[in-house]
Each structure stands twice: as C-alpha cells, then as structure tokens.
Amino acid sequence: MKCNIICKFANETKMLMNIKNKSDIEKLCGIINKACKITLTVHARPDGDAIGSSIGFMHYLTELKSKDAKLVIADPVPDNISFIVPETDSGNVLTYSHAQDKQEIADRIKSSDLIFCLDFNNLSRTSDLEPMFTESTAEKILIDHHPEPDLSVFDESFSMIEVSSTAELIFHILMAMPEIGNDASKLPEISAAALLTGMTTDTNNFANSVFPSTLDMASALLEAGVDRDGILAMLYNRYRENRIRLLGFLLDKKLVITRKGAAYMVIDKKTADKYDIREGETEGFVNIPLAIEDVCMSILLKEDNGFFRVSIRSKKGISANECAKRFFNGGGHENAAGGKLYIQTDIKKKADAGDYIKKSTDIFLTQDI
Ligand SMILES: [Mn+2]
C-alpha cells in the first residue's frame, strides 16, 4: 500500500517535472543565448512570488549567462519581501511608479530584444507598463501559473496551473538548463533563496497549492543549503504591532458571516489610517476566517481611491476565481483570487459594500453548491 502511494507520487512528480519537453528547454536556451538585452517583468503590486521568481531568474541570467538583465515593475517591491533583493540589484530593479526618470524605463523596454513575463496571464496586469510592452517588438516569453493565459501576445509560453507558484515553475525550468543539470547547488545563491521565498508565500507556507513537485523543489533547495528558517523569520516574524492590532479589531468587530458561509471584512480608509496601515500590511488577513468550520469563502475589501480592492479565498469545491470574475471585476486561481469593486459603478456608495457581498455570494454559493 505504502509503495503504491510512493509510486503514484513519483509518477505524478515525473509528469509535473516534464513541464515542457526537452526541445522546449533547448529552444529557450537558444533564445536566451542569442539575446543581448533582457527585460523581466511581473504583475503590478508585486507579491512574494512575483519578486521571488523574477529575482531568482534574473540572477541565473546575470550570473550564469552573463547577460544584461533587468527587472521592470509598475510598483515598488513591498517591504516584507525586499530582503530577497540584494542591495547590489538597486540599479537592476526599475520601479515605474517611483521612477524619477520614466523615460529611462520606456527606453529600456524599447531597446530590449527579449522580454520575460512572469507570474501573470495578461499584459494588462502590468498596469501602466502595458502600452510599452504591447508596443515592444522584442520576443516575449510567458512563464506563469494562472489559468486562462492570453497567449496571443506571447511568442513562447511556459504556462501551467499544476504548480504551486511561478517560482516553482522557474525552478523546474532552471533545473533542466545545462548549467544546472538538475543539481540545485549550482543555482546562484540569491536565486535559490528567492525561489524558495516565492514558493513559500504563494503556498502560504505550504498550506495551499502544494504538489509533489513543490516538495521536490523544497527538498532540493534545502539540500543545496538555502536557509529556510532565516526566510521564514523574515517573512512571518517581523510584523509591526499595528498590523496585529488591526487584525484583532477586524476579527472582533468587523467580521460578518452570511447564512451561506461567506465571511467578509471591510477595511475603510478611516480604519486603515487609524492603524497607520502601510501597503501590503493586510496581506494574509483574508485567509483567517477560512479556519472557521462553516465558512467556505472569505472576502476582504480594502478601500482605495474610488473602489475597494477585493481578495477572495475559498475552500475546495468553491471557485474564488469564478466569483472574482462574475462579481468583482477580477480573477486569479481556483481558491485564491482578487478584483475590484467600484464605488458608483458596482455599488452606489461605500456603505453598500457589505450588502453587495451578501447578495452576490448568496447567488454564487446557491448555484455553486
Ligand atoms: Mn504566483
């Protein structure tokens, strides 16, 4: 019996590892070899996977391929994951929204002959950078794990949803590269740590979307010497007190659970200001109500200018992705998605947000179950 389970996993892993056949990796290798100027990009408001996968891949390109490679992002790297970007990369990570010289970024994109698009399925996810990438005539390669990618704009794609993260997909691709030859200890140190970080945040520290190939990756990276304890301490043990106090307030005073098992919390600007909440500091809040037995879906709304940012998490059998698409102008993964709720368009006024969630999840969960 035990043997069967091991064999089954071994087969699945093998299947997953075979992301693309050998000729695709050879082709990718050829494309990288002939490229002179490479630009990597990820989705706006980048998360741990976006930064982990891109920094991990960029260091392969610069350290082992001696390429001119830079990362261009619409928004800054959030504070909680900035530890994976080495100081020496300050000139190689270009942030559009905070750039003094936006033209420099436009010129970089224009003059690149190869563009890697990581951790998103549609160029619109690059926000203000989208027109520049659309106009670029460079070869564009997608490496991503979101469902339903818009493949029409990419010349090549490594798109797969049966992996934990883009960081994991990059890891398997790199392992197949000749310089690495399936030996994780040959990965640049920064790449190894960045990839493990990206995978850790996208799986919520091994709680969601963990595949046999995900554990293979973790195992290989630990064996290669990556300091996982150090990464976990940086990710999860250095929050500001305000964040934890806001979480307590929300769970005590703001959490609503509907009859259908949808839990929601709304953070308005006043509350966020009162607790002096910074960008990215409410990350992870949406997962917490899912721990309640009767809750099958959790929604977090955070007020922005003229709209609410929406995060949705769901338990197995309920599609957060579908709910985000139908009611919240968004999308994402099966059990983790996001979107926007526009004030004056979707709802008349801010105070109607709770009613909107109640009604829409009532409809959604009645049809879904
Ligand atoms: Mn991701």
Short mmCIF file of C-alpha atoms and ligand atoms in Angstrom, two decimals:
data_model
loop_
_atom_site.label_atom_id
_atom_site.label_comp_id
_atom_site.label_asym_id
_atom_site.label_seq_id
_atom_site.Cartn_x
_atom_site.Cartn_y
_atom_site.Cartn_z
CA MET A 1 0.00 0.00 0.00
CA LYS A 2 2.70 2.41 1.07
CA CYS A 3 4.67 1.52 -2.01
CA ASN A 4 1.68 2.32 -4.23
CA ILE A 5 1.35 5.75 -2.77
CA ILE A 6 5.03 6.45 -3.24
CA CYS A 7 4.90 5.18 -6.81
CA LYS A 8 1.84 7.22 -7.60
CA PHE A 9 3.52 10.36 -6.35
CA ALA A 10 6.71 9.50 -8.14
CA ASN A 11 4.82 9.23 -11.41
CA GLU A 12 2.91 12.42 -10.89
CA THR A 13 6.07 14.22 -9.99
CA LYS A 14 7.76 12.98 -13.10
CA MET A 15 4.83 14.17 -15.16
CA LEU A 16 4.90 17.58 -13.50
CA MET A 17 8.63 17.89 -13.86
CA ASN A 18 8.24 17.34 -17.54
CA ILE A 19 6.92 20.86 -17.85
CA LYS A 20 7.84 21.06 -21.44
CA ASN A 21 9.80 18.52 -23.35
CA LYS A 22 13.50 18.74 -23.80
CA SER A 23 13.26 20.55 -27.12
CA ASP A 24 11.36 23.42 -25.47
CA ILE A 25 14.13 23.87 -22.93
CA GLU A 26 16.73 23.73 -25.70
CA LYS A 27 14.76 26.32 -27.62
CA LEU A 28 14.55 28.56 -24.56
CA CYS A 29 18.27 28.16 -24.05
CA GLY A 30 18.93 29.21 -27.65
CA ILE A 31 16.69 32.26 -27.31
CA ILE A 32 18.50 33.35 -24.12
CA ASN A 33 21.94 32.74 -25.64
CA LYS A 34 21.32 34.99 -28.61
CA ALA A 35 19.62 37.79 -26.61
CA CYS A 36 21.68 40.88 -25.74
CA LYS A 37 19.37 42.92 -23.58
CA ILE A 38 16.80 41.08 -21.46
CA THR A 39 13.97 42.67 -19.50
CA LEU A 40 11.88 40.77 -16.98
CA THR A 41 8.53 41.97 -15.75
CA VAL A 42 5.87 40.84 -13.27
CA HIS A 43 2.36 41.94 -12.30
CA ALA A 44 1.70 45.34 -10.71
CA ARG A 45 1.59 45.43 -6.89
CA PRO A 46 4.06 42.54 -6.85
CA ASP A 47 3.85 39.78 -4.23
CA GLY A 48 6.44 37.31 -2.96
CA ASP A 49 6.06 35.02 -5.94
CA ALA A 50 6.39 37.83 -8.48
CA ILE A 51 9.56 39.16 -6.84
CA GLY A 52 10.95 35.73 -5.88
CA SER A 53 10.54 34.25 -9.35
CA SER A 54 11.90 37.29 -11.17
CA ILE A 55 14.90 37.88 -8.88
CA GLY A 56 15.61 34.13 -8.99
CA PHE A 57 15.51 34.03 -12.78
CA MET A 58 17.34 37.33 -13.21
CA HIS A 59 20.31 36.05 -11.20
CA TYR A 60 20.51 32.95 -13.34
CA LEU A 61 20.64 35.22 -16.39
CA THR A 62 23.23 37.64 -14.97
CA GLU A 63 25.44 35.24 -13.00
CA LEU A 64 25.42 32.08 -15.09
CA LYS A 65 24.67 33.53 -18.54
CA SER A 66 26.49 36.88 -18.12
CA LYS A 67 23.51 38.67 -19.61
CA ASP A 68 22.39 42.25 -19.27
CA ALA A 69 19.09 41.55 -17.49
CA LYS A 70 16.89 43.97 -15.56
CA LEU A 71 13.55 43.73 -13.81
CA VAL A 72 10.94 46.37 -14.63
CA ILE A 73 7.90 46.61 -12.33
CA ALA A 74 4.95 49.01 -12.17
CA ASP A 75 5.01 49.26 -8.35
CA PRO A 76 7.69 49.02 -5.67
CA VAL A 77 8.82 45.79 -4.01
CA PRO A 78 6.81 45.53 -0.75
CA ASP A 79 8.89 45.99 2.41
CA ASN A 80 8.22 42.50 3.76
CA ILE A 81 9.87 40.83 0.76
CA SER A 82 12.57 43.37 -0.02
CA PHE A 83 15.05 41.17 1.84
CA ILE A 84 15.34 38.90 -1.20
CA VAL A 85 16.51 41.75 -3.43
CA PRO A 86 20.22 42.29 -2.79
CA GLU A 87 21.46 45.86 -2.44
CA THR A 88 23.67 45.34 -5.44
CA ASP A 89 20.50 44.99 -7.53
CA SER A 90 19.36 48.56 -6.91
CA GLY A 91 20.23 49.51 -10.48
CA ASN A 92 18.72 46.36 -11.94
CA VAL A 93 15.23 46.68 -10.48
CA LEU A 94 13.38 49.58 -12.08
CA THR A 95 10.10 50.69 -10.49
CA TYR A 96 7.93 52.74 -12.83
CA SER A 97 5.60 54.45 -10.34
CA HIS A 98 8.53 55.73 -8.25
CA ALA A 99 10.98 56.35 -11.09
CA GLN A 100 12.50 59.81 -11.35
CA ASP A 101 13.22 59.14 -14.99
CA LYS A 102 10.27 57.29 -16.50
CA GLN A 103 11.76 57.70 -19.96
CA GLU A 104 14.72 55.54 -18.92
CA ILE A 105 12.31 52.68 -18.27
CA ALA A 106 10.47 53.26 -21.54
CA ASP A 107 13.82 53.23 -23.37
CA ARG A 108 14.91 50.06 -21.58
CA ILE A 109 11.79 48.22 -22.69
CA LYS A 110 12.05 49.58 -26.21
CA SER A 111 15.68 48.57 -26.63
CA SER A 112 15.30 45.06 -25.13
CA ASP A 113 15.38 42.16 -27.53
CA LEU A 114 13.89 39.62 -25.11
CA ILE A 115 11.16 40.08 -22.52
CA PHE A 116 10.17 37.57 -19.85
CA CYS A 117 6.69 38.00 -18.41
CA LEU A 118 6.40 36.25 -15.05
CA ASP A 119 3.50 35.48 -12.72
CA PHE A 120 0.64 36.99 -14.72
CA ASN A 121 -1.61 35.78 -17.52
CA ASN A 122 -2.48 39.01 -19.28
CA LEU A 123 -0.36 42.06 -20.17
CA SER A 124 -2.97 44.32 -18.56
CA ARG A 125 -1.66 43.04 -15.20
CA THR A 126 1.48 45.15 -15.79
CA SER A 127 -0.69 48.26 -15.29
CA ASP A 128 0.99 51.46 -16.55
CA LEU A 129 3.71 49.46 -18.30
CA GLU A 130 1.24 47.67 -20.57
CA PRO A 131 1.42 50.09 -23.55
CA MET A 132 5.24 49.86 -23.58
CA PHE A 133 5.21 46.06 -23.58
CA THR A 134 2.47 45.96 -26.20
CA GLU A 135 4.47 48.24 -28.49
CA SER A 136 7.73 46.38 -27.99
CA THR A 137 8.78 44.18 -30.88
CA ALA A 138 11.01 42.02 -28.66
CA GLU A 139 10.39 38.32 -28.33
CA LYS A 140 8.04 37.83 -25.36
CA ILE A 141 8.07 34.70 -23.24
CA LEU A 142 5.43 33.94 -20.63
CA ILE A 143 6.28 31.89 -17.54
CA ASP A 144 3.21 31.67 -15.32
CA HIS A 145 0.81 29.52 -13.31
CA HIS A 146 -2.51 31.41 -13.63
CA PRO A 147 -5.43 29.86 -15.51
CA GLU A 148 -6.52 31.04 -18.97
CA PRO A 149 -3.45 32.99 -20.13
CA ASP A 150 -3.87 35.34 -23.08
CA LEU A 151 -1.33 33.54 -25.25
CA SER A 152 -1.93 35.77 -28.27
CA VAL A 153 0.66 38.33 -27.14
CA PHE A 154 3.46 35.90 -26.28
CA ASP A 155 5.89 34.25 -28.67
CA GLU A 156 6.59 31.33 -26.32
CA SER A 157 4.88 30.23 -23.14
CA PHE A 158 5.58 28.07 -20.14
CA SER A 159 2.12 28.16 -18.63
CA MET A 160 0.99 25.56 -16.13
CA ILE A 161 -1.56 25.66 -13.32
CA GLU A 162 -0.49 22.41 -11.64
CA VAL A 163 2.39 24.03 -9.82
CA SER A 164 2.41 25.98 -6.58
CA SER A 165 3.88 29.16 -7.98
CA THR A 166 5.78 30.82 -10.79
CA ALA A 167 8.87 30.42 -8.59
CA GLU A 168 8.36 26.67 -8.73
CA LEU A 169 7.95 26.72 -12.50
CA ILE A 170 11.16 28.75 -12.85
CA PHE A 171 12.92 26.31 -10.52
CA HIS A 172 12.00 23.30 -12.71
CA ILE A 173 12.97 25.16 -15.88
CA LEU A 174 16.34 26.13 -14.40
CA MET A 175 16.97 22.59 -13.18
CA ALA A 176 16.57 21.45 -16.80
CA MET A 177 19.08 24.01 -18.05
CA PRO A 178 22.54 22.71 -18.99
CA GLU A 179 24.40 24.95 -16.48
CA ILE A 180 22.39 23.48 -13.61
CA GLY A 181 21.98 19.90 -14.84
CA ASN A 182 19.45 19.01 -12.15
CA ASP A 183 21.83 19.99 -9.35
CA ALA A 184 20.24 22.73 -7.22
CA SER A 185 23.59 23.54 -5.58
CA LYS A 186 24.64 25.04 -8.93
CA LEU A 187 21.91 27.70 -8.74
CA PRO A 188 23.18 31.15 -7.77
CA GLU A 189 22.66 31.56 -4.01
CA ILE A 190 20.35 34.53 -4.49
CA SER A 191 18.24 32.56 -6.98
CA ALA A 192 17.84 29.61 -4.65
CA ALA A 193 16.70 31.78 -1.72
CA ALA A 194 14.43 33.95 -3.88
CA LEU A 195 12.71 30.94 -5.46
CA LEU A 196 12.08 29.28 -2.11
CA THR A 197 10.66 32.57 -0.82
CA GLY A 198 8.30 32.94 -3.79
CA MET A 199 7.03 29.40 -3.42
CA THR A 200 6.61 29.84 0.34
CA THR A 201 4.47 32.97 0.06
CA ASP A 202 2.31 31.62 -2.79
CA THR A 203 1.57 28.42 -0.87
CA ASN A 204 1.00 30.38 2.34
CA ASN A 205 3.90 28.47 3.86
CA PHE A 206 2.93 25.07 2.42
CA ALA A 207 -0.76 25.35 3.29
CA ASN A 208 -2.24 25.67 -0.24
CA SER A 209 -1.43 24.52 -3.78
CA VAL A 210 1.28 22.08 -2.70
CA PHE A 211 2.07 19.45 -5.33
CA PRO A 212 4.57 16.60 -5.14
CA SER A 213 6.82 18.70 -7.37
CA THR A 214 6.58 21.54 -4.84
CA LEU A 215 8.06 19.37 -2.09
CA ASP A 216 10.71 18.10 -4.51
CA MET A 217 11.72 21.68 -5.06
CA ALA A 218 11.79 22.47 -1.33
CA SER A 219 13.82 19.35 -0.64
CA ALA A 220 16.36 20.12 -3.36
CA LEU A 221 16.77 23.71 -2.19
CA LEU A 222 17.19 22.76 1.47
CA GLU A 223 19.77 20.20 0.45
CA ALA A 224 21.52 22.92 -1.53
CA GLY A 225 21.83 24.91 1.69
CA VAL A 226 19.07 27.52 1.50
CA ASP A 227 18.38 28.98 4.96
CA ARG A 228 14.63 28.33 5.24
CA ASP A 229 14.50 29.31 8.92
CA GLY A 230 16.01 32.66 8.04
CA ILE A 231 13.49 33.18 5.23
CA LEU A 232 10.55 32.29 7.50
CA ALA A 233 11.79 34.69 10.16
CA MET A 234 11.99 37.49 7.58
CA LEU A 235 8.54 36.68 6.18
CA TYR A 236 6.49 35.94 9.27
CA ASN A 237 8.20 37.19 12.43
CA ARG A 238 8.71 40.88 11.89
CA TYR A 239 5.29 42.46 11.50
CA ARG A 240 4.54 45.80 13.08
CA GLU A 241 2.35 45.76 16.16
CA ASN A 242 -0.27 47.91 14.38
CA ARG A 243 -0.96 45.18 11.88
CA ILE A 244 -1.71 42.63 14.56
CA ARG A 245 -3.92 45.10 16.47
CA LEU A 246 -5.89 45.91 13.30
CA LEU A 247 -6.37 42.20 12.69
CA GLY A 248 -7.75 41.79 16.22
CA PHE A 249 -10.15 44.70 15.71
CA LEU A 250 -11.38 43.34 12.38
CA LEU A 251 -11.96 39.81 13.64
CA ASP A 252 -13.77 41.07 16.74
CA LYS A 253 -15.83 43.95 15.31
CA LYS A 254 -15.95 43.71 11.53
CA LEU A 255 -16.15 40.08 10.51
CA VAL A 256 -19.55 39.12 9.07
CA ILE A 257 -20.52 35.55 8.20
CA THR A 258 -23.53 35.05 5.92
CA ARG A 259 -26.01 32.17 6.12
CA LYS A 260 -24.36 30.64 3.05
CA GLY A 261 -20.95 30.56 4.71
CA ALA A 262 -19.33 33.59 3.11
CA ALA A 263 -17.19 35.55 5.55
CA TYR A 264 -16.24 39.13 4.83
CA MET A 265 -14.44 42.09 6.35
CA VAL A 266 -14.32 45.64 5.01
CA ILE A 267 -11.38 47.91 5.80
CA ASP A 268 -12.30 51.50 5.07
CA LYS A 269 -9.75 54.29 4.75
CA LYS A 270 -10.59 55.70 8.16
CA THR A 271 -9.74 52.41 9.86
CA ALA A 272 -6.58 51.88 7.79
CA ASP A 273 -5.42 55.40 8.69
CA LYS A 274 -6.26 54.96 12.36
CA TYR A 275 -3.97 51.93 12.50
CA ASP A 276 -1.43 53.57 10.17
CA ILE A 277 -1.58 50.61 7.82
CA ARG A 278 1.04 50.54 5.04
CA GLU A 279 0.99 48.94 1.62
CA GLY A 280 0.92 45.15 1.85
CA GLU A 281 0.33 45.04 5.60
CA THR A 282 -3.12 43.42 5.39
CA GLU A 283 -1.63 40.53 3.38
CA GLY A 284 -2.86 37.22 4.78
CA PHE A 285 -5.88 38.62 6.68
CA VAL A 286 -8.29 37.13 4.15
CA ASN A 287 -7.13 33.58 4.90
CA ILE A 288 -8.02 33.66 8.58
CA PRO A 289 -11.85 33.33 8.50
CA LEU A 290 -11.46 30.15 6.39
CA ALA A 291 -10.35 28.44 9.60
CA ILE A 292 -13.99 28.60 10.77
CA GLU A 293 -15.77 25.34 10.01
CA ASP A 294 -18.91 26.82 8.46
CA VAL A 295 -17.06 29.32 6.29
CA CYS A 296 -16.46 28.21 2.69
CA MET A 297 -15.34 31.52 1.25
CA SER A 298 -13.62 34.57 2.69
CA ILE A 299 -13.61 38.05 1.19
CA LEU A 300 -11.57 41.05 2.27
CA LEU A 301 -12.34 44.54 0.98
CA LYS A 302 -9.87 47.37 1.35
CA GLU A 303 -10.84 50.87 0.35
CA ASP A 304 -8.75 52.60 -2.32
CA ASN A 305 -9.47 55.72 -4.36
CA GLY A 306 -12.98 55.26 -5.77
CA PHE A 307 -13.00 51.50 -5.35
CA PHE A 308 -12.37 48.63 -2.97
CA ARG A 309 -9.54 46.15 -3.53
CA VAL A 310 -11.01 42.68 -3.21
CA SER A 311 -9.24 39.50 -2.06
CA ILE A 312 -11.09 36.18 -2.13
CA ARG A 313 -10.10 32.80 -0.72
CA SER A 314 -12.21 29.65 -0.88
CA LYS A 315 -12.22 26.09 0.33
CA LYS A 316 -12.09 23.12 -2.04
CA GLY A 317 -15.12 22.87 -4.33
CA ILE A 318 -15.81 26.61 -4.35
CA SER A 319 -14.17 28.71 -7.05
CA ALA A 320 -12.74 32.01 -5.83
CA ASN A 321 -11.66 32.61 -9.43
CA GLU A 322 -15.25 32.35 -10.77
CA CYS A 323 -16.62 34.54 -8.00
CA ALA A 324 -13.97 37.20 -8.68
CA LYS A 325 -14.74 37.11 -12.40
CA ARG A 326 -18.54 37.30 -12.01
CA PHE A 327 -18.92 39.85 -9.24
CA PHE A 328 -15.64 41.63 -8.56
CA ASN A 329 -14.05 42.57 -11.91
CA GLY A 330 -11.13 40.23 -11.36
CA GLY A 331 -9.88 36.66 -11.37
CA GLY A 332 -6.95 34.54 -10.25
CA HIS A 333 -6.53 30.98 -9.09
CA GLU A 334 -9.21 28.43 -8.21
CA ASN A 335 -9.01 29.07 -4.45
CA ALA A 336 -7.28 32.46 -4.32
CA ALA A 337 -8.37 35.40 -6.42
CA GLY A 338 -8.69 39.15 -6.41
CA GLY A 339 -10.52 42.01 -8.05
CA LYS A 340 -12.05 45.43 -7.62
CA LEU A 341 -15.44 46.75 -6.52
CA TYR A 342 -16.07 50.19 -7.98
CA ILE A 343 -17.92 52.76 -5.92
CA GLN A 344 -20.63 54.47 -8.05
CA THR A 345 -20.50 51.74 -10.69
CA ASP A 346 -20.92 48.41 -8.88
CA ILE A 347 -22.33 49.99 -5.72
CA LYS A 348 -23.86 53.42 -5.14
CA LYS A 349 -21.90 54.30 -2.03
CA LYS A 350 -19.20 52.86 0.19
CA ALA A 351 -21.65 51.75 2.85
CA ASP A 352 -23.35 49.41 0.33
CA ALA A 353 -20.30 47.14 0.03
CA GLY A 354 -21.46 44.69 2.70
CA ASP A 355 -24.90 44.32 1.11
CA TYR A 356 -23.30 43.78 -2.29
CA ILE A 357 -21.11 40.97 -0.93
CA LYS A 358 -24.07 39.37 0.85
CA LYS A 359 -26.24 39.39 -2.29
CA SER A 360 -23.57 38.31 -4.74
CA THR A 361 -22.22 35.47 -2.57
CA ASP A 362 -25.79 34.31 -1.87
CA ILE A 363 -26.35 33.93 -5.60
CA PHE A 364 -22.90 32.47 -6.20
CA LEU A 365 -22.96 29.92 -3.39
CA THR A 366 -26.52 28.80 -4.14
CA GLN A 367 -25.54 27.97 -7.72
CA ASP A 368 -22.17 26.55 -6.86
CA ILE A 369 -23.14 24.05 -4.20
MN MN B 1 2.08 33.45 -8.24
#
